[in-house]
Amino acid sequence: MDFSYFSTHQSAVLAALLRHIEITGLTLGIGLAIAIPLGTLIARVRVLYVPILGILGTVYTIPSFAFIAFLIGFVGIGLHSALFALVSYTQFILVRNTAVGLREVDPVILDAASGMGMNGWQRLARVEFPLALPVILGGLRVATVATIAIATVAAIDDAGGLGQLLFDGYNNGQTSEIEVGAVALVILAIVADILLRLIDRLLPASRAAANR
Amino acid sequence: MPGISLDNVVKTFGTDDGSAPAVRGVSLAIEEGEFVVLLGPSGCGKTTLLRMINRLIEPTSGQIFIGDREVRDFPVTDLRRHIGYVIQQVGLFPHMTVAQNVATVPRLLGWKKQRTRERTRELLELVALPPGEYLDRYPRQLSGGQQQRVGIARAMAADPQIMLMDEPFGAIDAITRSDLQQELLRIQRKVGKTVVFVTHDVEEALLLADRIAVMRTGELVQYDTPLALLSHPVDDFVRELLGSQDVLRRLSLLEITALMEQESGMAGTTQVPAGTSAREALSLLLGTGADRATVVDPQGRPLGTLTLDRILREARAAPPAPG
């Protein structure tokens, strides 16, 4: 492998990496902000569960390259259309895991919570979410790795990120640039996954389950 | 503080005309500080009745009063925060420590941290779980019996005057159950709550209750003291319900020194103190798998040997249910 591109373009690689992290972070932040309320809703309102997950599942199967190229026609080129596509992809996993995590909470525990005088919000915040959190975080891990991968395609949108290195390297016949971009992507994905696993271990629900 | 009264309470589940009511017009008065057991076979409506008191289920018709106020007059969360609630499956919050579980209602009521902490320690001591050892444990690290002790402590945290207990010992092994029953009696003597306790276990009802409300298919059949139920059952249903446990009840009245053999040649490794009932000794022997136990005096000196066989022979010799 040839990493000469890295030694000659350190600041460009670093900038692309930071941009990639930024796109990923924005995607997951917006993704969670939509998915948690939506997942909570479909966990409560059972009739919505199948249709909503059906729609999100369909979106999830659209090839990313086609989706982003298609969006450029509507939203225009740039970060907006890239984010729109990336957030859409996260929804299936995040919404599903939120709903599943909430639905898996033992009804007996909910009965105890209500019986002790928690109102709906208190029960959700103090009991249901903390217990669903490991499942939600599991979804977040999958969504994070997927977003890091799909965000490379965002480069066609001129949104920047590590995908830029891959495209530029390809266009300019710079093999080293492609390799540096690819390795950076892999490292980013692995580090993100490890971080989220560590967070999972710190959750009260996970710690309680680990203690025997 | 208040007693509880139920006035012609009816609960029908479902809306179609064909559905039989789960509770059919029950009226019941529970005095302040009284321990009342709702007793009956499964499906008799006793749990439904209990859950209507803290409005986890709303009655179809009829009224429930705490003191002279109808339960519907209280904001529902307020009502529940002032009524202790204990259920068979315990329902501890698995992501919270014992201390956090017990502090649930004080936290909802906005108690100061210091006050909550002191109360939590006090309660764990009351249910015989040394606070130093148990405060920071998670529910999964506790046995079933210990979990229910925490469940009881949690229900009593804000010192409610009323406790609702739905088969709290139903999922617990016989020996631990007996311990917990004794413990509950001890606590009740100390704190004097108004308790409504649901069970299908006749022995448990007789042991714990000041008064027992016998229920069948949604109706209240008889509401009386244990002694009155045994001596004057109103019908065959009550007679059979209580009589089916006749053997065990007879054993619980028998003191073990009456059954032990003096020769101590074949001492058991299990020890039981003199004064124990034959019923408890039977539970102990069946629980440990031992076939005999050594009966000891309060100083721990052996008095004789009690065999499992002797207890069982005594049980078989018990006369059939009267009437």
Coordinates of C-alpha atoms in Angstrom, one line a residue:
Chain A
M1 CA 0.0 0.0 0.0
D2 CA 1.1 3.5 -0.7
F3 CA 0.4 6.2 1.9
S4 CA 2.6 8.8 0.3
Y5 CA -0.5 11.0 -0.3
F6 CA -0.9 11.3 3.5
S7 CA 2.6 12.6 4.1
T8 CA 2.2 15.2 1.4
H9 CA -1.4 16.2 2.1
Q10 CA -1.7 15.8 5.9
S11 CA -3.9 18.8 6.4
A12 CA -6.2 18.0 3.5
V13 CA -6.7 14.4 4.8
L14 CA -7.3 15.8 8.3
A15 CA -9.9 18.3 7.0
A16 CA -11.7 15.5 5.0
L17 CA -11.7 13.3 8.1
L18 CA -13.2 16.1 10.3
R19 CA -15.7 16.9 7.6
H20 CA -16.7 13.3 7.5
I21 CA -17.1 13.2 11.3
E22 CA -19.2 16.3 11.1
I23 CA -21.5 14.9 8.4
T24 CA -21.8 11.7 10.4
G25 CA -22.5 13.5 13.7
L26 CA -25.1 15.8 12.1
T27 CA -26.8 12.8 10.4
L28 CA -27.0 10.9 13.7
G29 CA -28.1 13.9 15.7
I30 CA -30.9 14.8 13.3
G31 CA -31.7 11.1 12.9
L32 CA -32.1 10.5 16.6
A33 CA -34.1 13.7 17.0
I34 CA -36.7 12.3 14.5
A35 CA -36.4 8.6 15.3
I36 CA -36.9 8.7 19.1
P37 CA -40.3 10.5 19.0
L38 CA -41.3 8.5 16.0
G39 CA -40.3 5.2 17.5
T40 CA -42.0 6.1 20.8
L41 CA -45.2 6.9 18.8
I42 CA -45.3 3.6 16.9
A43 CA -44.5 1.7 20.1
R44 CA -47.7 3.2 21.6
V45 CA -50.0 3.4 18.6
R46 CA -49.8 -0.2 17.3
V47 CA -51.6 0.4 14.1
L48 CA -48.8 2.7 12.9
Y49 CA -46.0 0.2 13.6
V50 CA -46.2 -1.9 10.5
P51 CA -46.9 0.8 7.9
I52 CA -44.3 3.2 9.2
L53 CA -41.6 0.6 9.4
G54 CA -42.7 -0.6 6.0
I55 CA -42.1 2.8 4.5
L56 CA -38.8 3.3 6.3
G57 CA -37.7 -0.2 5.2
T58 CA -38.4 0.6 1.6
V59 CA -36.3 3.8 1.8
Y60 CA -33.5 1.8 3.4
T61 CA -33.3 -0.4 0.3
I62 CA -32.8 2.5 -2.2
P63 CA -29.2 2.4 -3.5
S64 CA -27.5 5.4 -1.9
F65 CA -25.8 6.7 -5.0
A66 CA -29.1 6.8 -6.9
F67 CA -30.9 8.4 -4.0
I68 CA -28.4 11.2 -3.6
A69 CA -28.2 11.8 -7.3
F70 CA -32.0 11.9 -7.5
L71 CA -32.2 14.3 -4.6
I72 CA -29.8 16.8 -6.2
G73 CA -32.6 17.4 -8.7
F74 CA -35.0 18.5 -6.0
V75 CA -32.9 19.9 -3.1
G76 CA -30.0 21.1 -5.1
I77 CA -26.3 20.2 -4.8
G78 CA -24.6 20.4 -1.4
L79 CA -24.8 19.3 2.2
H80 CA -28.6 19.5 2.4
S81 CA -29.4 16.8 -0.1
A82 CA -26.6 14.6 1.3
L83 CA -27.9 15.0 4.8
F84 CA -31.5 14.4 3.7
A85 CA -30.5 11.0 2.2
L86 CA -28.2 10.0 5.1
V87 CA -30.9 10.8 7.7
S88 CA -33.4 8.9 5.7
Y89 CA -31.2 5.8 5.8
T90 CA -30.8 5.9 9.6
Q91 CA -34.5 6.0 10.2
F92 CA -35.4 2.4 9.6
I93 CA -32.9 1.1 12.2
L94 CA -33.2 3.9 14.7
V95 CA -37.0 3.9 14.7
R96 CA -37.3 0.2 14.8
N97 CA -34.9 -0.2 17.7
T98 CA -36.5 2.5 19.6
A99 CA -40.0 0.9 19.2
V100 CA -38.7 -2.6 19.9
G101 CA -36.7 -1.5 22.9
L102 CA -39.8 0.2 24.4
R103 CA -42.1 -2.6 23.6
E104 CA -39.8 -5.1 25.2
V105 CA -40.0 -3.5 28.7
D106 CA -41.8 -6.0 31.0
P107 CA -45.4 -4.9 31.6
V108 CA -45.1 -5.9 35.2
I109 CA -42.5 -3.2 35.7
L110 CA -44.8 -0.7 34.0
D111 CA -47.6 -1.7 36.3
A112 CA -45.4 -1.1 39.3
A113 CA -44.4 2.3 38.0
S114 CA -47.9 3.4 37.4
G115 CA -49.1 1.8 40.7
M116 CA -46.6 4.0 42.5
G117 CA -47.9 7.1 41.0
M118 CA -45.6 8.0 38.1
N119 CA -47.4 9.9 35.3
G120 CA -46.9 8.9 31.7
W121 CA -43.9 11.2 31.2
Q122 CA -42.2 10.2 34.4
R123 CA -42.7 6.5 33.5
L124 CA -41.2 7.1 30.0
A125 CA -38.2 9.1 31.2
R126 CA -37.3 7.2 34.4
V127 CA -38.3 3.6 33.5
E128 CA -39.1 3.0 29.8
F129 CA -36.3 4.9 28.1
P130 CA -33.5 3.7 30.5
L131 CA -34.6 0.1 29.9
A132 CA -34.9 0.6 26.2
L133 CA -31.6 2.4 25.9
P134 CA -29.3 -0.6 25.2
V135 CA -31.5 -1.6 22.3
I136 CA -31.6 2.0 21.0
L137 CA -27.9 2.2 21.3
G138 CA -27.5 -1.1 19.5
G139 CA -29.4 0.5 16.6
L140 CA -27.3 3.6 16.8
R141 CA -24.1 1.5 16.4
V142 CA -25.4 0.0 13.2
A143 CA -26.6 3.3 12.0
T144 CA -23.3 5.0 12.8
V145 CA -21.2 2.5 10.8
A146 CA -23.7 2.6 7.9
T147 CA -23.7 6.4 7.9
I148 CA -19.9 6.5 7.9
A149 CA -19.9 4.3 4.8
I150 CA -22.7 6.0 2.9
A151 CA -21.4 9.4 3.7
T152 CA -18.6 8.8 1.2
V153 CA -21.2 9.0 -1.5
A154 CA -22.0 12.5 -0.2
A155 CA -18.9 13.7 -2.0
I156 CA -20.8 13.6 -5.3
D157 CA -22.9 16.2 -3.7
D158 CA -19.9 18.4 -3.1
A159 CA -20.5 17.9 0.7
G160 CA -16.9 16.9 1.2
G161 CA -15.6 14.3 3.6
L162 CA -13.4 11.3 3.0
G163 CA -15.4 10.3 -0.1
Q164 CA -13.8 13.4 -1.7
L165 CA -10.4 11.7 -1.5
L166 CA -11.8 8.6 -3.1
F167 CA -13.4 10.5 -6.0
D168 CA -10.5 12.8 -6.5
G169 CA -8.0 10.0 -6.4
Y170 CA -10.1 8.1 -9.0
N171 CA -10.4 11.1 -11.3
N172 CA -6.8 12.1 -11.0
G173 CA -5.4 8.5 -11.1
Q174 CA -3.9 9.0 -7.6
T175 CA -4.0 5.5 -6.1
S176 CA -2.3 6.6 -2.9
E177 CA -5.1 9.2 -2.3
I178 CA -7.8 6.4 -2.6
E179 CA -5.9 4.1 -0.3
V180 CA -5.4 6.8 2.4
G181 CA -9.1 7.7 2.2
A182 CA -10.2 4.1 2.4
V183 CA -8.0 3.3 5.4
A184 CA -9.2 6.5 7.2
L185 CA -12.8 5.4 6.7
V186 CA -12.1 1.9 8.1
I187 CA -10.3 3.4 11.2
L188 CA -13.1 5.9 11.7
A189 CA -15.8 3.2 11.6
I190 CA -13.9 0.9 14.0
V191 CA -13.2 3.7 16.5
A192 CA -16.8 4.9 16.4
D193 CA -18.0 1.3 17.0
I194 CA -15.7 0.8 20.0
L195 CA -16.7 4.1 21.5
L196 CA -20.4 3.2 21.3
R197 CA -19.7 -0.2 22.8
L198 CA -18.0 1.5 25.7
I199 CA -20.9 3.9 26.2
D200 CA -23.2 0.8 26.2
R201 CA -21.3 -0.7 29.1
L202 CA -21.8 2.4 31.2
L203 CA -25.6 2.4 30.8
P204 CA -27.4 1.6 34.0
A205 CA -29.6 -1.0 32.3
S206 CA -26.5 -2.7 30.9
R207 CA -24.6 -2.6 34.1
A208 CA -27.5 -4.0 36.0
A209 CA -27.7 -6.9 33.5
A210 CA -24.0 -7.6 33.8
N211 CA -24.0 -7.8 37.6
R212 CA -25.0 -11.2 38.7
Chain B
M1 CA -56.5 8.3 58.9
P2 CA -58.9 6.5 56.8
G3 CA -60.4 3.1 56.2
I4 CA -61.6 2.0 52.8
S5 CA -65.2 1.4 51.8
L6 CA -66.5 -0.1 48.6
D7 CA -70.1 0.5 47.7
N8 CA -71.7 -1.8 45.2
V9 CA -68.6 -1.9 42.9
V10 CA -69.0 -3.5 39.5
K11 CA -66.4 -4.1 36.8
T12 CA -67.2 -5.4 33.4
F13 CA -64.4 -5.9 30.9
G14 CA -65.1 -5.5 27.3
T15 CA -68.1 -3.7 25.9
D16 CA -70.1 -6.5 24.3
D17 CA -73.2 -7.5 26.2
G18 CA -72.1 -11.1 26.5
S19 CA -69.1 -10.4 28.7
A20 CA -69.6 -11.5 32.3
P21 CA -68.7 -8.9 34.9
A22 CA -65.4 -9.6 36.7
V23 CA -66.7 -8.0 39.9
R24 CA -70.5 -8.0 40.5
G25 CA -71.6 -5.5 43.0
V26 CA -69.2 -5.9 45.9
S27 CA -69.7 -3.8 49.1
L28 CA -67.1 -4.0 51.7
A29 CA -65.9 -1.8 54.7
I30 CA -62.3 -2.0 55.8
E31 CA -61.5 -0.3 59.1
E32 CA -58.4 1.8 59.5
G33 CA -55.4 -0.3 60.6
E34 CA -57.2 -3.5 59.6
F35 CA -55.5 -6.3 57.7
V36 CA -58.1 -7.6 55.2
V37 CA -57.4 -10.6 52.9
L38 CA -59.3 -11.0 49.7
L39 CA -59.4 -14.8 49.3
G40 CA -60.7 -16.9 46.4
P41 CA -59.8 -19.1 43.5
S42 CA -58.2 -17.5 40.4
G43 CA -60.6 -15.5 38.3
C44 CA -62.9 -14.7 41.2
G45 CA -62.2 -10.9 40.8
K46 CA -60.1 -10.3 43.9
T47 CA -57.2 -8.7 42.0
T48 CA -59.5 -6.6 39.9
L49 CA -61.2 -5.4 43.1
L50 CA -57.8 -4.6 44.6
R51 CA -56.6 -2.7 41.5
M52 CA -59.8 -0.6 41.5
I53 CA -58.8 0.9 44.9
N54 CA -55.7 2.6 43.4
R55 CA -57.5 3.1 40.1
L56 CA -55.2 1.0 38.0
I57 CA -58.7 -0.3 36.9
E58 CA -61.7 2.0 36.9
P59 CA -65.0 0.5 38.1
T60 CA -67.8 0.2 35.6
S61 CA -70.2 1.4 38.4
G62 CA -70.2 1.8 42.2
Q63 CA -68.0 3.9 44.4
I64 CA -64.8 3.4 46.4
F65 CA -64.0 5.7 49.3
I66 CA -60.9 6.3 51.3
G67 CA -62.1 7.9 54.5
D68 CA -65.0 9.9 53.3
R69 CA -63.5 10.9 49.9
E70 CA -64.2 9.1 46.8
V71 CA -61.0 7.8 45.1
R72 CA -62.0 9.7 41.9
D73 CA -61.8 12.9 43.8
F74 CA -58.0 12.6 44.1
P75 CA -55.6 13.3 41.2
V76 CA -54.7 9.7 40.2
T77 CA -50.9 10.1 40.7
D78 CA -51.5 11.7 44.1
L79 CA -53.8 8.8 45.2
R80 CA -51.2 6.2 44.1
R81 CA -48.3 7.9 45.7
H82 CA -50.1 7.6 49.0
I83 CA -51.1 4.0 48.7
G84 CA -48.4 1.3 48.9
Y85 CA -48.6 -1.2 46.1
V86 CA -46.9 -4.6 46.1
I87 CA -47.3 -7.2 43.4
Q88 CA -46.5 -10.9 43.0
Q89 CA -43.8 -10.4 40.3
V90 CA -42.4 -7.6 42.5
G91 CA -41.7 -5.4 39.5
L92 CA -38.5 -3.8 40.8
F93 CA -36.8 -1.5 38.3
P94 CA -33.9 -3.6 37.0
H95 CA -31.8 -0.6 36.0
M96 CA -31.9 0.9 39.5
T97 CA -30.2 -0.1 42.7
V98 CA -32.1 -1.2 45.7
A99 CA -31.7 2.3 47.2
Q100 CA -33.0 4.0 44.0
N101 CA -35.9 1.6 43.9
V102 CA -36.9 2.3 47.5
A103 CA -36.6 6.0 46.9
T104 CA -39.0 6.0 43.9
V105 CA -42.0 7.5 45.6
P106 CA -40.0 9.9 47.9
R107 CA -38.4 11.2 44.7
L108 CA -41.8 11.6 43.0
L109 CA -42.9 13.5 46.1
G110 CA -39.9 15.8 46.0
W111 CA -38.3 14.8 49.3
K112 CA -34.9 16.2 50.2
K113 CA -32.1 13.8 49.5
Q114 CA -31.0 13.5 53.1
R115 CA -34.5 12.6 54.2
T116 CA -34.9 10.0 51.4
R117 CA -31.5 8.5 52.3
E118 CA -32.4 8.1 56.0
R119 CA -35.8 6.7 55.2
T120 CA -34.3 4.2 52.8
R121 CA -31.9 2.9 55.4
E122 CA -34.6 2.7 58.0
L123 CA -36.9 0.7 55.6
L124 CA -34.2 -1.8 54.6
E125 CA -33.6 -2.4 58.3
L126 CA -37.3 -2.9 58.8
V127 CA -37.4 -5.6 56.1
A128 CA -34.3 -7.2 57.6
L129 CA -31.9 -6.3 54.7
P130 CA -28.7 -4.7 56.2
P131 CA -28.5 -1.4 54.4
G132 CA -24.7 -1.4 54.2
E133 CA -24.8 -4.6 52.2
Y134 CA -27.9 -4.1 50.1
L135 CA -28.3 -0.4 49.2
D136 CA -26.1 -0.5 46.1
R137 CA -27.1 -3.9 44.8
Y138 CA -29.2 -4.4 41.7
P139 CA -32.4 -6.4 41.8
R140 CA -30.9 -9.2 39.7
Q141 CA -28.3 -9.8 42.4
L142 CA -31.0 -10.6 45.0
S143 CA -33.0 -13.8 45.6
G144 CA -36.8 -13.8 45.0
G145 CA -37.5 -13.4 48.7
Q146 CA -35.0 -10.5 49.0
Q147 CA -36.5 -8.8 46.0
Q148 CA -39.9 -8.9 47.6
R149 CA -38.5 -7.5 50.8
V150 CA -37.3 -4.6 48.7
G151 CA -40.7 -4.5 47.0
I152 CA -42.3 -4.1 50.4
A153 CA -39.8 -1.5 51.5
R154 CA -40.4 0.5 48.3
A155 CA -44.2 0.4 48.8
M156 CA -43.8 1.7 52.4
A157 CA -41.3 4.4 51.5
A158 CA -43.5 7.4 51.8
D159 CA -45.2 5.9 54.9
P160 CA -48.6 5.4 53.2
Q161 CA -51.5 4.6 55.5
I162 CA -52.8 2.0 53.0
M163 CA -51.0 -0.9 51.5
L164 CA -52.4 -3.0 48.6
M165 CA -50.6 -6.3 48.2
D166 CA -51.5 -8.6 45.3
E167 CA -50.3 -12.1 46.1
P168 CA -46.9 -10.8 47.2
F169 CA -45.6 -14.1 48.3
G170 CA -47.2 -16.2 45.6
A171 CA -44.0 -16.8 43.6
I172 CA -41.8 -17.5 46.5
D173 CA -40.7 -20.9 47.8
A174 CA -42.5 -22.3 50.9
I175 CA -39.8 -21.7 53.5
T176 CA -39.0 -18.1 52.4
R177 CA -42.8 -17.5 52.1
S178 CA -43.3 -18.5 55.7
D179 CA -40.4 -16.2 56.8
L180 CA -41.9 -13.3 54.9
Q181 CA -45.3 -13.9 56.3
Q182 CA -44.0 -13.7 59.8
E183 CA -42.0 -10.7 58.9
L184 CA -45.0 -9.0 57.5
L185 CA -47.0 -9.7 60.7
R186 CA -44.1 -8.3 62.7
I187 CA -44.0 -5.1 60.5
Q188 CA -47.8 -4.8 60.6
R189 CA -47.8 -5.0 64.5
K190 CA -45.2 -2.2 64.4
V191 CA -46.7 0.2 61.8
G192 CA -50.4 -0.7 61.8
K193 CA -51.2 0.1 58.2
T194 CA -54.6 -0.5 56.6
V195 CA -53.7 -3.5 54.4
V196 CA -55.7 -5.2 51.6
F197 CA -54.0 -8.4 50.7
V198 CA -55.0 -10.7 47.8
T199 CA -54.2 -14.4 47.9
H200 CA -55.6 -17.8 46.9
D201 CA -53.7 -19.5 49.7
V202 CA -56.0 -20.3 52.6
E203 CA -53.2 -20.9 55.1
E204 CA -51.8 -17.5 54.3
A205 CA -55.2 -15.8 54.7
L206 CA -55.8 -17.5 58.0
L207 CA -52.4 -16.5 59.3
L208 CA -52.4 -12.9 58.3
A209 CA -55.9 -11.6 58.2
D210 CA -57.9 -9.7 60.8
R211 CA -60.8 -10.3 58.4
I212 CA -61.1 -12.4 55.3
A213 CA -63.3 -11.5 52.3
V214 CA -64.1 -14.7 50.5
M215 CA -64.9 -14.2 46.8
R216 CA -66.3 -16.4 44.1
T217 CA -67.0 -15.4 40.4
G218 CA -67.0 -11.7 41.2
E219 CA -69.1 -11.8 44.3
L220 CA -68.4 -11.4 47.9
V221 CA -69.4 -14.7 49.6
Q222 CA -68.5 -14.1 53.2
Y223 CA -66.6 -11.4 55.0
D224 CA -65.6 -12.4 58.5
T225 CA -62.8 -13.1 60.9
P226 CA -60.7 -16.3 60.3
L227 CA -62.3 -17.9 63.4
A228 CA -65.8 -17.1 62.3
L229 CA -65.1 -18.4 58.8
L230 CA -63.8 -21.7 60.1
S231 CA -66.6 -22.1 62.7
H232 CA -69.5 -20.6 60.7
P233 CA -69.0 -20.8 57.0
V234 CA -72.1 -19.4 55.2
D235 CA -72.2 -22.1 52.5
D236 CA -70.5 -25.2 51.0
F237 CA -68.1 -23.1 48.9
V238 CA -66.6 -21.5 51.9
R239 CA -66.6 -24.7 53.9
E240 CA -64.7 -26.6 51.2
L241 CA -62.4 -23.7 50.5
L242 CA -61.2 -23.7 54.1
G243 CA -61.6 -27.4 54.7
S244 CA -59.4 -28.5 51.9
Q245 CA -56.5 -27.2 53.9
D246 CA -57.5 -29.1 57.0
V247 CA -54.6 -31.4 57.2
L248 CA -52.0 -28.6 57.0
R249 CA -53.9 -26.5 59.4
R250 CA -54.0 -29.3 61.9
L251 CA -50.2 -29.7 61.5
S252 CA -49.7 -26.0 62.1
L253 CA -51.4 -26.3 65.4
L254 CA -49.2 -29.2 66.5
E255 CA -46.1 -28.5 68.4
I256 CA -43.1 -30.7 67.4
T257 CA -42.1 -31.9 70.8
A258 CA -45.4 -33.8 70.7
L259 CA -44.1 -35.8 67.7
M260 CA -40.4 -36.2 68.4
E261 CA -38.8 -39.3 69.6
Q262 CA -36.6 -39.1 72.7
E263 CA -33.8 -41.5 71.6
S264 CA -31.2 -39.4 70.0
G265 CA -29.2 -42.2 68.4
M266 CA -29.9 -41.1 64.9
A267 CA -29.6 -37.3 65.2
G268 CA -30.4 -35.2 62.2
T269 CA -28.1 -32.6 60.8
T270 CA -31.0 -30.1 60.6
Q271 CA -31.9 -28.4 63.8
V272 CA -35.4 -27.1 64.7
P273 CA -36.1 -25.2 67.9
A274 CA -38.7 -26.7 70.3
G275 CA -41.9 -24.7 69.9
T276 CA -41.9 -24.9 66.1
S277 CA -45.1 -26.1 64.5
A278 CA -45.3 -29.5 62.7
R279 CA -46.3 -27.5 59.6
E280 CA -43.1 -25.5 59.6
A281 CA -41.0 -28.5 60.4
L282 CA -42.6 -30.3 57.5
S283 CA -41.8 -27.3 55.2
L284 CA -38.2 -27.3 56.5
L285 CA -37.6 -31.0 56.0
L286 CA -39.2 -31.0 52.5
G287 CA -37.2 -28.0 51.6
T288 CA -33.8 -29.2 52.7
G289 CA -34.5 -32.8 51.6
A290 CA -33.5 -34.2 55.0
D291 CA -35.5 -37.0 56.4
R292 CA -35.1 -36.1 60.1
A293 CA -34.2 -33.1 62.2
T294 CA -32.9 -32.6 65.7
V295 CA -35.2 -30.8 68.1
V296 CA -33.2 -28.4 70.3
D297 CA -34.1 -26.3 73.3
P298 CA -33.4 -22.5 73.3
Q299 CA -29.8 -23.2 74.5
G300 CA -29.3 -25.5 71.5
R301 CA -29.2 -28.7 73.5
P302 CA -30.8 -31.6 71.7
L303 CA -34.1 -32.8 73.0
G304 CA -34.9 -35.5 70.6
T305 CA -35.4 -36.5 66.9
L306 CA -38.2 -35.6 64.6
T307 CA -38.7 -37.6 61.4
L308 CA -40.4 -36.6 58.2
D309 CA -42.2 -39.9 58.3
R310 CA -43.7 -39.2 61.7
I311 CA -45.1 -35.9 60.5
L312 CA -46.6 -37.4 57.4
R313 CA -48.2 -40.2 59.5
E314 CA -49.7 -37.6 61.7
A315 CA -51.0 -35.8 58.7
R316 CA -52.7 -38.9 57.3
A317 CA -54.2 -39.6 60.7
A318 CA -55.8 -36.2 60.7
P319 CA -59.6 -36.4 60.8
P320 CA -61.5 -35.4 57.6
A321 CA -62.9 -31.9 57.3
P322 CA -65.9 -31.4 59.6
G323 CA -69.4 -31.2 58.1

